[in-house]
PDB file of C-alpha atoms and ligand atoms in Angstrom:
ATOM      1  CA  UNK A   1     -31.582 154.257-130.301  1.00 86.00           C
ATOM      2  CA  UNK A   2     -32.318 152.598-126.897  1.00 94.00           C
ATOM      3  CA  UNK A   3     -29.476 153.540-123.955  1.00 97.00           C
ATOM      4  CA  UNK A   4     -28.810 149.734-123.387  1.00 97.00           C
ATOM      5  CA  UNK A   5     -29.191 147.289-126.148  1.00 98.00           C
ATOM      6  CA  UNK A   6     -28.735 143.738-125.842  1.00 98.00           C
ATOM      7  CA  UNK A   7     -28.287 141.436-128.836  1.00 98.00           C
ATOM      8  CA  UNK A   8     -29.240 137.662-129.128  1.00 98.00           C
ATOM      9  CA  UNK A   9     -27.047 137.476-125.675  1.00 98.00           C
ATOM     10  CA  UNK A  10     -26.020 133.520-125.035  1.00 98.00           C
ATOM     11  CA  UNK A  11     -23.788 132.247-122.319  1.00 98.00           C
ATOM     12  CA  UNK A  12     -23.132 128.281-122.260  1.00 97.00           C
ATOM     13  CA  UNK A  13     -21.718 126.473-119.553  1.00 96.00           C
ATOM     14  CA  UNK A  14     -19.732 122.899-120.106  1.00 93.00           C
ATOM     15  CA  UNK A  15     -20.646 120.007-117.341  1.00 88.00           C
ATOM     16  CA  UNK A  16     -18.539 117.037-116.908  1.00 85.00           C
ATOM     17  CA  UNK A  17     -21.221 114.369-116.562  1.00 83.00           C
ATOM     18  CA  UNK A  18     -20.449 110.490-117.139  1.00 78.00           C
ATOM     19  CA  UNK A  19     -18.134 108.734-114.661  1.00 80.00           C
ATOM     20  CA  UNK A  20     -13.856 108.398-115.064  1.00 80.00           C
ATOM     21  CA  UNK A  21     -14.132 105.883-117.786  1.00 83.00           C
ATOM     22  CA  UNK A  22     -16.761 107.020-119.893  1.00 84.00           C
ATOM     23  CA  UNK A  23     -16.468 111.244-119.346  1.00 84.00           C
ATOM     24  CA  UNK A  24     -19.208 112.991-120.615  1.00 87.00           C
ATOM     25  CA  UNK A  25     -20.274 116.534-121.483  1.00 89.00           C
ATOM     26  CA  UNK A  26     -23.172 118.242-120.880  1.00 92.00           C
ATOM     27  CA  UNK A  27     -23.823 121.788-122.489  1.00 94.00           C
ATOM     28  CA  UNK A  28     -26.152 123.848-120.016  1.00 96.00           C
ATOM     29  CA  UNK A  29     -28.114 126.888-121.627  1.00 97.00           C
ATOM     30  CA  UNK A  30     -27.957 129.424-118.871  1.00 98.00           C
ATOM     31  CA  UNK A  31     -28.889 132.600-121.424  1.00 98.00           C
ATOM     32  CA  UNK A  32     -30.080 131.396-124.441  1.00 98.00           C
ATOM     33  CA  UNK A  33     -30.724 134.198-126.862  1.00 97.00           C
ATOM     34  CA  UNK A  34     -32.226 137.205-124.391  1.00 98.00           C
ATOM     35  CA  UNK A  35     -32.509 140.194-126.545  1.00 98.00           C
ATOM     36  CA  UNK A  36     -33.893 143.751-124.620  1.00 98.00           C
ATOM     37  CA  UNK A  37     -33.152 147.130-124.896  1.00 97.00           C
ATOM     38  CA  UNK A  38     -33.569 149.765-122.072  1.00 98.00           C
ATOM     39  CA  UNK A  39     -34.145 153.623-122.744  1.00 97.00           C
ATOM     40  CA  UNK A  40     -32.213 155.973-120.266  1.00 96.00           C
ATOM     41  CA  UNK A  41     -33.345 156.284-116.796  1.00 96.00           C
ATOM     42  CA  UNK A  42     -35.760 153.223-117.460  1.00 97.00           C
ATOM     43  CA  UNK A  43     -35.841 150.523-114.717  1.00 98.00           C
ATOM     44  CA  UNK A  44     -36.401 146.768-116.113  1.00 98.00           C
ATOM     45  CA  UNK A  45     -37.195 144.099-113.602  1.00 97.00           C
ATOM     46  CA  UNK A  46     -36.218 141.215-114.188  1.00 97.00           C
ATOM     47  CA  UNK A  47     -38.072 138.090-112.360  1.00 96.00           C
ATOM     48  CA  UNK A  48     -37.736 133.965-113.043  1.00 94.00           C
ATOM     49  CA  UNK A  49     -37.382 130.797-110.721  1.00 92.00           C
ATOM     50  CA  UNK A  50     -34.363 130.041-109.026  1.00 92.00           C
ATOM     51  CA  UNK A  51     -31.855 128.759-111.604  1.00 94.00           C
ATOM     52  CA  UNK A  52     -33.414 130.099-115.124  1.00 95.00           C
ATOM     53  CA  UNK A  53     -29.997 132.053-115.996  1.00 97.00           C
ATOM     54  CA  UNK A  54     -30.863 136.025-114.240  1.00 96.00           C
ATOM     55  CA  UNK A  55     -27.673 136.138-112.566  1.00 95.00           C
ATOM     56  CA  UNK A  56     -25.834 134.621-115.056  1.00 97.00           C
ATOM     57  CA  UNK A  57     -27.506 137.282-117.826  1.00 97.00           C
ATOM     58  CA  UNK A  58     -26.493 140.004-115.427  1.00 96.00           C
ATOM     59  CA  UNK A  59     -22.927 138.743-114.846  1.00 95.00           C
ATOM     60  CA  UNK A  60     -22.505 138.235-119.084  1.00 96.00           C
ATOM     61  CA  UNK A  61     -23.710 142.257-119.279  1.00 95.00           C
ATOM     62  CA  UNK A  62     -21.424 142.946-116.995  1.00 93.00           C
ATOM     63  CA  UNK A  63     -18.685 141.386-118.276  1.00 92.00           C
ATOM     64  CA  UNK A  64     -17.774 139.474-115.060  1.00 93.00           C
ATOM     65  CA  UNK A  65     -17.890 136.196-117.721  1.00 95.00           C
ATOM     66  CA  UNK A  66     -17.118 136.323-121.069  1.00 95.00           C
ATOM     67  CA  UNK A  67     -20.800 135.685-123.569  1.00 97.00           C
ATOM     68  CA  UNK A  68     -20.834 132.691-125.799  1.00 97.00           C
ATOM     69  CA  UNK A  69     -22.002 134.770-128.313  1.00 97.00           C
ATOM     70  CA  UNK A  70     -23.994 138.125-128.844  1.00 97.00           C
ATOM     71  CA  UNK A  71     -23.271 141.982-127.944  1.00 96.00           C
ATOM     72  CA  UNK A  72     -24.213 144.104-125.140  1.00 97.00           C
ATOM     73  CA  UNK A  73     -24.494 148.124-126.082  1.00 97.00           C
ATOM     74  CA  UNK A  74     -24.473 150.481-123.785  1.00 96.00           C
ATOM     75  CA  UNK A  75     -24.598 153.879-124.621  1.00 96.00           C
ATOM     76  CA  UNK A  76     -23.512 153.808-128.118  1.00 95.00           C
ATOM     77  CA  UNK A  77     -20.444 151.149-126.791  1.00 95.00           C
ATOM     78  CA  UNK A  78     -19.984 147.808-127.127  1.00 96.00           C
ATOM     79  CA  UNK A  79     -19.267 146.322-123.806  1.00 95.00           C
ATOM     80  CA  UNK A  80     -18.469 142.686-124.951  1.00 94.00           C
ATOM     81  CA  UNK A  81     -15.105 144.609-127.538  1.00 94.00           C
ATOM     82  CA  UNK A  82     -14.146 146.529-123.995  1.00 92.00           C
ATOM     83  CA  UNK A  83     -10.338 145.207-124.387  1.00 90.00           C
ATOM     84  CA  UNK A  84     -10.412 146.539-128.102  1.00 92.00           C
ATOM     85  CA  UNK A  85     -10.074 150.284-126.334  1.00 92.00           C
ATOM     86  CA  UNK A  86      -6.733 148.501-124.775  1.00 93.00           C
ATOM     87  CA  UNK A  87      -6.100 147.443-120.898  1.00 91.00           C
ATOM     88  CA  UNK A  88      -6.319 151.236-119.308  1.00 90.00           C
ATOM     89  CA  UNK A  89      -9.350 152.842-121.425  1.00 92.00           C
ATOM     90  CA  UNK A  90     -11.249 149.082-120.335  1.00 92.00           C
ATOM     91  CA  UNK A  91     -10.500 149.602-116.924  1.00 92.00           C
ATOM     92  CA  UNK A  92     -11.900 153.136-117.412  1.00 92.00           C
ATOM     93  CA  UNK A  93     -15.302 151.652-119.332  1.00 94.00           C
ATOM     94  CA  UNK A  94     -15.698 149.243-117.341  1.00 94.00           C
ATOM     95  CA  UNK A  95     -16.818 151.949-114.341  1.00 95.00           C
ATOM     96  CA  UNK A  96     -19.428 152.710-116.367  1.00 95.00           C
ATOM     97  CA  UNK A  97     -21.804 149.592-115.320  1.00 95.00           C
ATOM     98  CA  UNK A  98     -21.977 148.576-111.858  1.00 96.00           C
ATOM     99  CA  UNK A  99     -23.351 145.857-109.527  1.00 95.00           C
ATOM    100  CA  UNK A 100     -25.579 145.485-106.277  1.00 95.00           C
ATOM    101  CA  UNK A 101     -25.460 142.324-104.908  1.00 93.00           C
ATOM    102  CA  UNK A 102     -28.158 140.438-102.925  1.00 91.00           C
ATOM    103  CA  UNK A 103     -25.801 139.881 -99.643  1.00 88.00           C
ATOM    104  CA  UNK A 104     -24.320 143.794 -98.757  1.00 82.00           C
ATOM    105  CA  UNK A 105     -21.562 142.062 -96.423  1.00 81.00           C
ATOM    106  CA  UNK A 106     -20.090 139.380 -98.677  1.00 86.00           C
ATOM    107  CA  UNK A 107     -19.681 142.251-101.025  1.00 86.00           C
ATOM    108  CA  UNK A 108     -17.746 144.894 -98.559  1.00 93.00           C
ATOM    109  CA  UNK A 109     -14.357 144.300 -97.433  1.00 94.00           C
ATOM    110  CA  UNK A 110     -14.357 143.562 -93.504  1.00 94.00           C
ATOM    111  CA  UNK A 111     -11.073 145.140 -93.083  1.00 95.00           C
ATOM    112  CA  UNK A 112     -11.902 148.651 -94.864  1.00 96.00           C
ATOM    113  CA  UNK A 113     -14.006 151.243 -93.003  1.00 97.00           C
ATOM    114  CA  UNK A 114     -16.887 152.971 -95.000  1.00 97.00           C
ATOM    115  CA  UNK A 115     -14.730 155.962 -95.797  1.00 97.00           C
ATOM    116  CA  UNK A 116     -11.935 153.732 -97.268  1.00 97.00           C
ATOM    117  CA  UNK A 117     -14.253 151.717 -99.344  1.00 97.00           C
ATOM    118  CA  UNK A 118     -15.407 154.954-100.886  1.00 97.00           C
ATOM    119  CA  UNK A 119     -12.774 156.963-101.304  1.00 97.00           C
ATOM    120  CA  UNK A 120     -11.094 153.839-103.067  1.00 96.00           C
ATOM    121  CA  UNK A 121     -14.167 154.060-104.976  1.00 96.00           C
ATOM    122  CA  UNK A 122     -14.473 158.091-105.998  1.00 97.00           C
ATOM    123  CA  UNK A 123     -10.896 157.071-106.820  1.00 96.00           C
ATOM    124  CA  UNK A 124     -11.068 155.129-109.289  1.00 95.00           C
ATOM    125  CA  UNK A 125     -13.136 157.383-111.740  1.00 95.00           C
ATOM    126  CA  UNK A 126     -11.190 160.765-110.488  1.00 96.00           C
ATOM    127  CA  UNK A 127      -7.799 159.574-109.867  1.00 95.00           C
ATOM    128  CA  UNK A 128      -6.450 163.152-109.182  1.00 96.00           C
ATOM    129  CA  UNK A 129      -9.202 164.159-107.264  1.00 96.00           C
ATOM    130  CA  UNK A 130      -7.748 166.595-104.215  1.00 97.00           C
ATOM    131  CA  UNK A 131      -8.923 165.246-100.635  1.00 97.00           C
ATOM    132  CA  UNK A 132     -11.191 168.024-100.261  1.00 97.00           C
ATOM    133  CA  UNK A 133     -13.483 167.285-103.133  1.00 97.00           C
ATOM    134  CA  UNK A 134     -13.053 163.704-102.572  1.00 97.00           C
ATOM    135  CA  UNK A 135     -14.169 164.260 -99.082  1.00 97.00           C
ATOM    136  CA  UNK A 136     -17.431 166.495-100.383  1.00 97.00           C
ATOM    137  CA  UNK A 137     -18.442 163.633-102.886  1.00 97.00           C
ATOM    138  CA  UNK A 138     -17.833 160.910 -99.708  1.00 97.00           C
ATOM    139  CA  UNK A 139     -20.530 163.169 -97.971  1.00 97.00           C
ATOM    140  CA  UNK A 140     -22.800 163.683-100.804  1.00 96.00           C
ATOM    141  CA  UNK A 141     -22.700 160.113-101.032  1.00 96.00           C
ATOM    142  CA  UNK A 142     -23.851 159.004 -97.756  1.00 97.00           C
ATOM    143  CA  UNK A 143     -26.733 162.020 -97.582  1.00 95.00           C
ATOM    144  CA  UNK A 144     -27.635 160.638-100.927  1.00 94.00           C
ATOM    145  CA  UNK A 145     -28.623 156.695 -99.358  1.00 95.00           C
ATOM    146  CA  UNK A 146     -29.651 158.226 -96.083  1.00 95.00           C
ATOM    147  CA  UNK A 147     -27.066 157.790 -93.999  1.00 96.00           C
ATOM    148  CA  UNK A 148     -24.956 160.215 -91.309  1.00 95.00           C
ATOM    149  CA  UNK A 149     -21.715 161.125 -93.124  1.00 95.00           C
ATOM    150  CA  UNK A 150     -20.086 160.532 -89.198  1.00 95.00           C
ATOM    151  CA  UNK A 151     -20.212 156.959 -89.730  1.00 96.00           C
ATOM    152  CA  UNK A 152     -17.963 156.570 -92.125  1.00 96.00           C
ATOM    153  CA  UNK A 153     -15.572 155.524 -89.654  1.00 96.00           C
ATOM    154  CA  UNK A 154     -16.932 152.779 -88.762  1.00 97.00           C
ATOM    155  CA  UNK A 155     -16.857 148.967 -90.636  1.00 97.00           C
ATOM    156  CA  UNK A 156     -19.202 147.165 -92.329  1.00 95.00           C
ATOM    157  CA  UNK A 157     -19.961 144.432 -89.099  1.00 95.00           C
ATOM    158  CA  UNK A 158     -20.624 147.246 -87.391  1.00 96.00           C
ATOM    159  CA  UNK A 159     -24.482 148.413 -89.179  1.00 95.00           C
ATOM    160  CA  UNK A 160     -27.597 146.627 -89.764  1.00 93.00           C
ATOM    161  CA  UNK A 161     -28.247 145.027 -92.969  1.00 92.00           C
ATOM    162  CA  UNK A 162     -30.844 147.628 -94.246  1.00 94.00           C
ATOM    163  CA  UNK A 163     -27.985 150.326 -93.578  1.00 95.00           C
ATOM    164  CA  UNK A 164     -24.931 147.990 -95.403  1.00 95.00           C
ATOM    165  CA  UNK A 165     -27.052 147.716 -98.363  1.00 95.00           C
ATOM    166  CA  UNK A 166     -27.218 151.400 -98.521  1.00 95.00           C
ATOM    167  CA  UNK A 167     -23.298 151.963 -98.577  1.00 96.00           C
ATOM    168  CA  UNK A 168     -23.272 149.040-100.898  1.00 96.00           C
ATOM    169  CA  UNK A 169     -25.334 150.970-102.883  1.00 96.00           C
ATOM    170  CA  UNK A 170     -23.009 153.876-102.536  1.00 96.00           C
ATOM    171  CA  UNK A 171     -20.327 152.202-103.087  1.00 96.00           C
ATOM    172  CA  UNK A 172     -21.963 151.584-106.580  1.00 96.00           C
ATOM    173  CA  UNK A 173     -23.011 155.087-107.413  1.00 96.00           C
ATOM    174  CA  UNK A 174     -19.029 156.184-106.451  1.00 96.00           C
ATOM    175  CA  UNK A 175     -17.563 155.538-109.846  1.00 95.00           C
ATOM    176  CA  UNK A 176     -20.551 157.676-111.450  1.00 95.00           C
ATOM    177  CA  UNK A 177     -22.262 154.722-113.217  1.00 95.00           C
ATOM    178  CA  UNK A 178     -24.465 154.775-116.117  1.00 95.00           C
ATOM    179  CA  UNK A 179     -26.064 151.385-115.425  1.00 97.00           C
ATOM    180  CA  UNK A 180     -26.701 149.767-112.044  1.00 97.00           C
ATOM    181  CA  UNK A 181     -27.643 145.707-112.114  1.00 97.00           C
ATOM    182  CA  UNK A 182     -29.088 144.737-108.739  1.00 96.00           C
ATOM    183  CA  UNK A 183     -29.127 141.048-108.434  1.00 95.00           C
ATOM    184  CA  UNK A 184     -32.205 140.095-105.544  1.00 94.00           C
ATOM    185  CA  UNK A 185     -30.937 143.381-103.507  1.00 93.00           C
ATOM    186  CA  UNK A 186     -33.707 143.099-101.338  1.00 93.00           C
ATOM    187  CA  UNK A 187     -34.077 139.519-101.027  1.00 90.00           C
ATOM    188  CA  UNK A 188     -32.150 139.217 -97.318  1.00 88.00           C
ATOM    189  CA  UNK A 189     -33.869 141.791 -95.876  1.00 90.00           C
ATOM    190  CA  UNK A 190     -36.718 142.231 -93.579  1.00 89.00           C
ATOM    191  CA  UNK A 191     -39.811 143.041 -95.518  1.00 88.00           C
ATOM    192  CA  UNK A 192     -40.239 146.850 -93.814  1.00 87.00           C
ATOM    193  CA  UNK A 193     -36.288 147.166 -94.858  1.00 92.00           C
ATOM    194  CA  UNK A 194     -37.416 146.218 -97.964  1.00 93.00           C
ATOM    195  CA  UNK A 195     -39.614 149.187 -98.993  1.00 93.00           C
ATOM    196  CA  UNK A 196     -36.999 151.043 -97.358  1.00 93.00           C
ATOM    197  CA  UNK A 197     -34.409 150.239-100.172  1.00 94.00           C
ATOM    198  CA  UNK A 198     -36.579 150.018-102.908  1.00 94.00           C
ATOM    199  CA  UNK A 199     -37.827 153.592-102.427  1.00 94.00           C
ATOM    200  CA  UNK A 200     -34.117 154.711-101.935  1.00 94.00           C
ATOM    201  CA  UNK A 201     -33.762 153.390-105.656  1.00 95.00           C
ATOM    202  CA  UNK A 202     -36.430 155.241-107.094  1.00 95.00           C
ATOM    203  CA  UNK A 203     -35.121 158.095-105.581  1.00 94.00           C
ATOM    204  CA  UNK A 204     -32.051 157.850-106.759  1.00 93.00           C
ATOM    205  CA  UNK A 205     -33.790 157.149-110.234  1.00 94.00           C
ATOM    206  CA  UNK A 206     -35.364 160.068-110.294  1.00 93.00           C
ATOM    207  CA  UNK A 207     -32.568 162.289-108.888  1.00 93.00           C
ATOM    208  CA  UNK A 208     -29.876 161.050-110.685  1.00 93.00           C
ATOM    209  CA  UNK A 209     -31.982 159.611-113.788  1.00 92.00           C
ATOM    210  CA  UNK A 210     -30.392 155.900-113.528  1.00 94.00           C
ATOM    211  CA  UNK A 211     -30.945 153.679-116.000  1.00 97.00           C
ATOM    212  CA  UNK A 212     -31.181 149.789-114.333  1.00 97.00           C
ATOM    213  CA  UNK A 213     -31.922 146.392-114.132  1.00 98.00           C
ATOM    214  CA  UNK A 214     -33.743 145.513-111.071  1.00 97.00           C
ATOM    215  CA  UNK A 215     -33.148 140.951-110.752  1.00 96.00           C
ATOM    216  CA  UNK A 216     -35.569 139.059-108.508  1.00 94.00           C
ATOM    217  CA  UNK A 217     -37.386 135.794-107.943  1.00 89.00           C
ATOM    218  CA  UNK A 218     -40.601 138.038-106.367  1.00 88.00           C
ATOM    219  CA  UNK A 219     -42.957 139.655-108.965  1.00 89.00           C
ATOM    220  CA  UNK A 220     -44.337 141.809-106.039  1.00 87.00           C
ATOM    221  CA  UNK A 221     -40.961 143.290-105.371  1.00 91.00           C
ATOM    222  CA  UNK A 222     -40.632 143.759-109.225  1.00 93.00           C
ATOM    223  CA  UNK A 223     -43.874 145.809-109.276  1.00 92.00           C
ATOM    224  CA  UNK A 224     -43.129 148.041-107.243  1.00 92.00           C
ATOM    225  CA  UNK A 225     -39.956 149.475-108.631  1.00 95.00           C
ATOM    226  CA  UNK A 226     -39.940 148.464-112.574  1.00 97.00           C
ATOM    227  CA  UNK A 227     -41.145 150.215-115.454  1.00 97.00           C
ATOM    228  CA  UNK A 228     -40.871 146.859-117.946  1.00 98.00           C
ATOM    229  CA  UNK A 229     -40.918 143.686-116.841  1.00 97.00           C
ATOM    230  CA  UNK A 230     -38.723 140.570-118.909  1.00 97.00           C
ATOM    231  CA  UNK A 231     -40.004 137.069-117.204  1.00 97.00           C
ATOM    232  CA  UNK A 232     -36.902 134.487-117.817  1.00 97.00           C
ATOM    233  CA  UNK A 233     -37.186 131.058-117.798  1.00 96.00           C
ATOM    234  CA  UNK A 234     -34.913 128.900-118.765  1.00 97.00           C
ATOM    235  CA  UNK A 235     -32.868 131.442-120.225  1.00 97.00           C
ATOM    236  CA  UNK A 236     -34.630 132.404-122.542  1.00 98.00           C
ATOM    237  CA  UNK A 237     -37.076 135.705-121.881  1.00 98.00           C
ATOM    238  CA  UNK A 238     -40.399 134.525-122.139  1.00 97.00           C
ATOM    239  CA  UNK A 239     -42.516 137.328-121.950  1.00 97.00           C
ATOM    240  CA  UNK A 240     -42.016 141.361-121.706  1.00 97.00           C
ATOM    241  CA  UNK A 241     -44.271 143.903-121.291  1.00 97.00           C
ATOM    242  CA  UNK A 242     -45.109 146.937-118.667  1.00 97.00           C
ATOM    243  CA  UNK A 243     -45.185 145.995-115.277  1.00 96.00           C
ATOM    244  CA  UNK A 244     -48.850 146.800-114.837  1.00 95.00           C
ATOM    245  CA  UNK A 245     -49.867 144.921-118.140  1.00 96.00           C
ATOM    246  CA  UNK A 246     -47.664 141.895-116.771  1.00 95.00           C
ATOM    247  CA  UNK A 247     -49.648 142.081-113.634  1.00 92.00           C
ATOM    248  CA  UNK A 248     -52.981 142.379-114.500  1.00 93.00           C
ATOM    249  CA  UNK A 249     -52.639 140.558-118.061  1.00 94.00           C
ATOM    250  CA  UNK A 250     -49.960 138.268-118.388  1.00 94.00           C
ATOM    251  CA  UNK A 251     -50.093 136.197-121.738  1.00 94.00           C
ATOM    252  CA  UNK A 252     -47.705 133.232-120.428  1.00 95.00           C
ATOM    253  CA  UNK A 253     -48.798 130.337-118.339  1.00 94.00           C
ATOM    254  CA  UNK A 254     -45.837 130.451-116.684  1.00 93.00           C
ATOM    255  CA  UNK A 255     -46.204 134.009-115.483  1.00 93.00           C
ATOM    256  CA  UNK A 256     -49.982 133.617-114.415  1.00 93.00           C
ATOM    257  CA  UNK A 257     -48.310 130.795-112.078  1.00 91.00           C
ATOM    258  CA  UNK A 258     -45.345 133.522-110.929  1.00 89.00           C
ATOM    259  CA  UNK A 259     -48.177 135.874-109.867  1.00 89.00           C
ATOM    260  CA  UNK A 260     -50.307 133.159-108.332  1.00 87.00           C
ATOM    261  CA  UNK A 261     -46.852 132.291-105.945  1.00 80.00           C
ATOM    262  CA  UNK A 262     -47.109 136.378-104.930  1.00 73.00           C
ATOM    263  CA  UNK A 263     -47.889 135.774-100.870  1.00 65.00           C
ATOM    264  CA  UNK A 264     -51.198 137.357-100.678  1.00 60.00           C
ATOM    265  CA  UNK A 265     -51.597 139.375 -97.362  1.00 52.00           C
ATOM    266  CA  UNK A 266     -54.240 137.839 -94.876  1.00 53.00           C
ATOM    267  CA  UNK A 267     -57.661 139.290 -94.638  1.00 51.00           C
ATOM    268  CA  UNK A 268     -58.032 141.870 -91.456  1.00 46.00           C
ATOM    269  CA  UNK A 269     -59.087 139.059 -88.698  1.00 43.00           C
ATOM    270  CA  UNK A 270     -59.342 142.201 -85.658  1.00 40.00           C
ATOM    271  CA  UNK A 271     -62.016 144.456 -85.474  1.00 39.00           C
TER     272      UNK A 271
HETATM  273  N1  ATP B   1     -20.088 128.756-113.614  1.00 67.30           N
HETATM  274  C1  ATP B   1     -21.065 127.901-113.936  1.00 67.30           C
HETATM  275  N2  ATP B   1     -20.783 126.678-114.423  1.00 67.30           N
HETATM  276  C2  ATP B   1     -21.754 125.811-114.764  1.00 67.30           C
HETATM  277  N3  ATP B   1     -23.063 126.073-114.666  1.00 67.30           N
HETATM  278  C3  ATP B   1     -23.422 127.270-114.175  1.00 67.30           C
HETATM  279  C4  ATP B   1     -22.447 128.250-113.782  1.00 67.30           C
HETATM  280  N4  ATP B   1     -23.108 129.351-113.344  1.00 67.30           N
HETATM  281  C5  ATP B   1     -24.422 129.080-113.451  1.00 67.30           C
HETATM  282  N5  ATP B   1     -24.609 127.840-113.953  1.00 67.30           N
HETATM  283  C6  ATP B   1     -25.916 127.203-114.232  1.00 67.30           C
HETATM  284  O1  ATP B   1     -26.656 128.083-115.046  1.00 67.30           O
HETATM  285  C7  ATP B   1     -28.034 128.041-114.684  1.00 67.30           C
HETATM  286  C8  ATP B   1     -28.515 129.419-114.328  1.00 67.30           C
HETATM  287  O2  ATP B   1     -27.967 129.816-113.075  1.00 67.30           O
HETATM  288  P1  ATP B   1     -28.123 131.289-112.464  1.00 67.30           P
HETATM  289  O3  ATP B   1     -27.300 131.375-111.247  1.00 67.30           O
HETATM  290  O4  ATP B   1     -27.888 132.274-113.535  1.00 67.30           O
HETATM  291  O5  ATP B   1     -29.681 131.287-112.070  1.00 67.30           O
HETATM  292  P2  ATP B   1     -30.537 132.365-111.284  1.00 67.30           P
HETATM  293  O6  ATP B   1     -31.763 132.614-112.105  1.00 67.30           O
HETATM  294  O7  ATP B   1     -29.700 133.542-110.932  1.00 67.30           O
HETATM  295  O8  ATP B   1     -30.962 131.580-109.967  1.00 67.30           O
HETATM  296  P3  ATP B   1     -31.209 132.110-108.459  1.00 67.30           P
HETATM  297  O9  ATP B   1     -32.600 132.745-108.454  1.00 67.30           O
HETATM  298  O10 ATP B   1     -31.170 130.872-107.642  1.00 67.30           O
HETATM  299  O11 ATP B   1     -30.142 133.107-108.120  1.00 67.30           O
HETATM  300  C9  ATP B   1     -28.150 127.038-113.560  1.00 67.30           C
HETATM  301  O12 ATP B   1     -28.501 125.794-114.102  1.00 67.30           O
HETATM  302  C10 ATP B   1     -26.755 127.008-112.988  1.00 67.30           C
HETATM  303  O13 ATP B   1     -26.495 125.768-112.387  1.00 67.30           O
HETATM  304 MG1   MG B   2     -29.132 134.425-109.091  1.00 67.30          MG
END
C-alpha cells in the first residue's frame, strides 16, 4: 500500500458573477479529480502554470479547506475523517502533515524569536517535554538546516531570506512530520540560495527519510529534487511519470511547452 494515497480529490469553489439584479454563479474547478499515491520517503514534484489548482490541491491534503469530495490517506489514515478521532486526537493528527510556504516571513511570527517559535513547536507534539530535552531537540534542529544554534535569539527580520526559509523549514520538521508540502519554497529566492535549500531537502530526505510534495511553476527546480513528477493543469493531473522520463520524454503537449519555458543558460561568450 502506497504511504500517501490520494483518491479522486475535488475541491470547487462558488463565484458570484452577474451584477445585483441578475446574481449569478459560477462553479470554478480548482482540483478536479487528482488521484496519486506516494511511497515513503518518495519526493513528488509537482509543477503547472500559475492558477491550475497546486496550491489549492496542497491546501485540500492538508486540510487547511475542506475537499468537495474524495479522500486523502496518509499512512493507513484518512485525513479528510480527522474530526471522527474527536477535537484533541485531530489536533494530535493533524501534526502529522506539515507545510513550507513560498514567503519564509509571512509565515513566522515577527514578534516571536527563533527559539520561541520552536519550542512552541517541539511543544506541541511533546507537551511534557522537560526544558532540557526540549532545549537538545531546539539544537538538533537548527544543526539539522545549517544554522548556529546561538541565533535563536534573535527574530525573524533579523536573517536573510535563504536563512528564514531554513527555520521555516525547522519550524516544520518540529512537530516530527510524516509529510512535508512545500508550496514554490524556493521561488523568492536568489537562484545560488536556491540550490542551497533544495539540497538542504534532500538531505533531510535522506537523513530523516521524508516523504513530500515538492509544488512549483519551474520544471528545472522540479528536476532537481523530485523522484515523480504530476504536471497539473487545470486541475486536473495531466501527465505523471519519473522526473527524468518527464524531461527527456514528455507525452503531453502541454508539458513539451513547460520544458520549452525552462530559461536555458547562455552559451560561454569569454574565452
Ligand atoms: N478561496 C477561493 N475562492 C475562489 N476561487 C479560488 C479560491 N482559491 C483559489 N481559487 C481559484 O482556484 C484556481 C486555482 O488556484 P490556485 O491558487 O490553487 O493555483 P496555483 O496553481 O497555486 O497558482 P500559482 O502558481 O499562481 O500559485 C484559480 O482559478 C483561483 O482563482
Ligand atoms: Mg499557488
Amino acid at each position: 500500500m502506497p504511504y500517501l494515497e490520494i483518491n479522486n480529490l475535488h475541491k470547487h469553489f462558488t463565484k458570484s458573477t452577474g451584477g445585483w439584479l441578475k446574481p449569478q454563479s459560477e462553479t470554478i474547478y480548482a482540483v478536479n479529480g487528482v488521484s496519486l499515491s506516494l511511497e515513503k520517503g518518495e519526493i513528488l514534484g509537482l509543477v503547472g502554470e500559475s492558477g491550475c489548482g497546486k496550491s489549492t490541491l496542497s491546501r485540500a491534503l492538508m486540510q487547511l479547506i475542506e475537499p468537495t469530495s474524495g479522500n486523502v490517506i496518509l499512512d493507513g489514515l484518512d485525513l479528510t475523517k480527522l474530526q471522527q478521532h474527536g477535537q484533541r486526537a485531530a489536533r494530535e493528527l493533524r501534526l502529522d502533515f506539515q507545510m513550507i510556504f513560498q514567503d519564509p516571513y509571512a509565515s513566522l511570527n515577527p514578534r516571536m524569536t527563533i527559539a520561541s517559535t520552536l519550542e512552541e513547536a517541539i511543544n506541541r507534539r511533546h507537551p511534557n517535554i522537560s526544558k532540557a530535552d526540549r532545549l537538545e531537540r531546539m539544537i538538533e534542529l537548527m544543526a539539522r538546516v545549517g544554522l548556529d544554534a546561538a541565533v535563536m535569539k534573535k527574530y525573524p527580520h533579523e536573517f536573510s531570506g535563504g536563512q528564514r526559509q531554513r527555520i521555516a523549514i525547522a519550524r516544520a520538521l518540529a512537530p516530527e512530520p510524516k509529510l512535508i508540502i512545500a508550496d514554490e519554497p524556493v521561488s523568492a529566492l536568489d537562484v545560488s540560495i536556491q540550490s542551497q535549500i533544495l539540497n538542504l531537502l534532500l538531505q533531510l530526505r535522506k537523513d530523516l527519510g521524508l516523504t513530500m510534495i515538492f509544488i512549483s511553476h519551474d520544471l528545472g527546480v522540479v528536476r532537481y529534487i523530485a523522484d515523480n513528477i504530476a504536471v497539473m493543469y487545470e486541475g486536473k493531473i495531466i501527465e505523471y511519470a519519473p522526473a527524468e522520463e518527464v524531461f527527456h520524454s514528455p507525452k503531453e503537449e502541454y508539458t513539451k511547452r513547460l520544458l520549452s519555458a525552462i530559461p536555458k543558460l547562455p552559451a560561454a561568450t569569454c574565452a
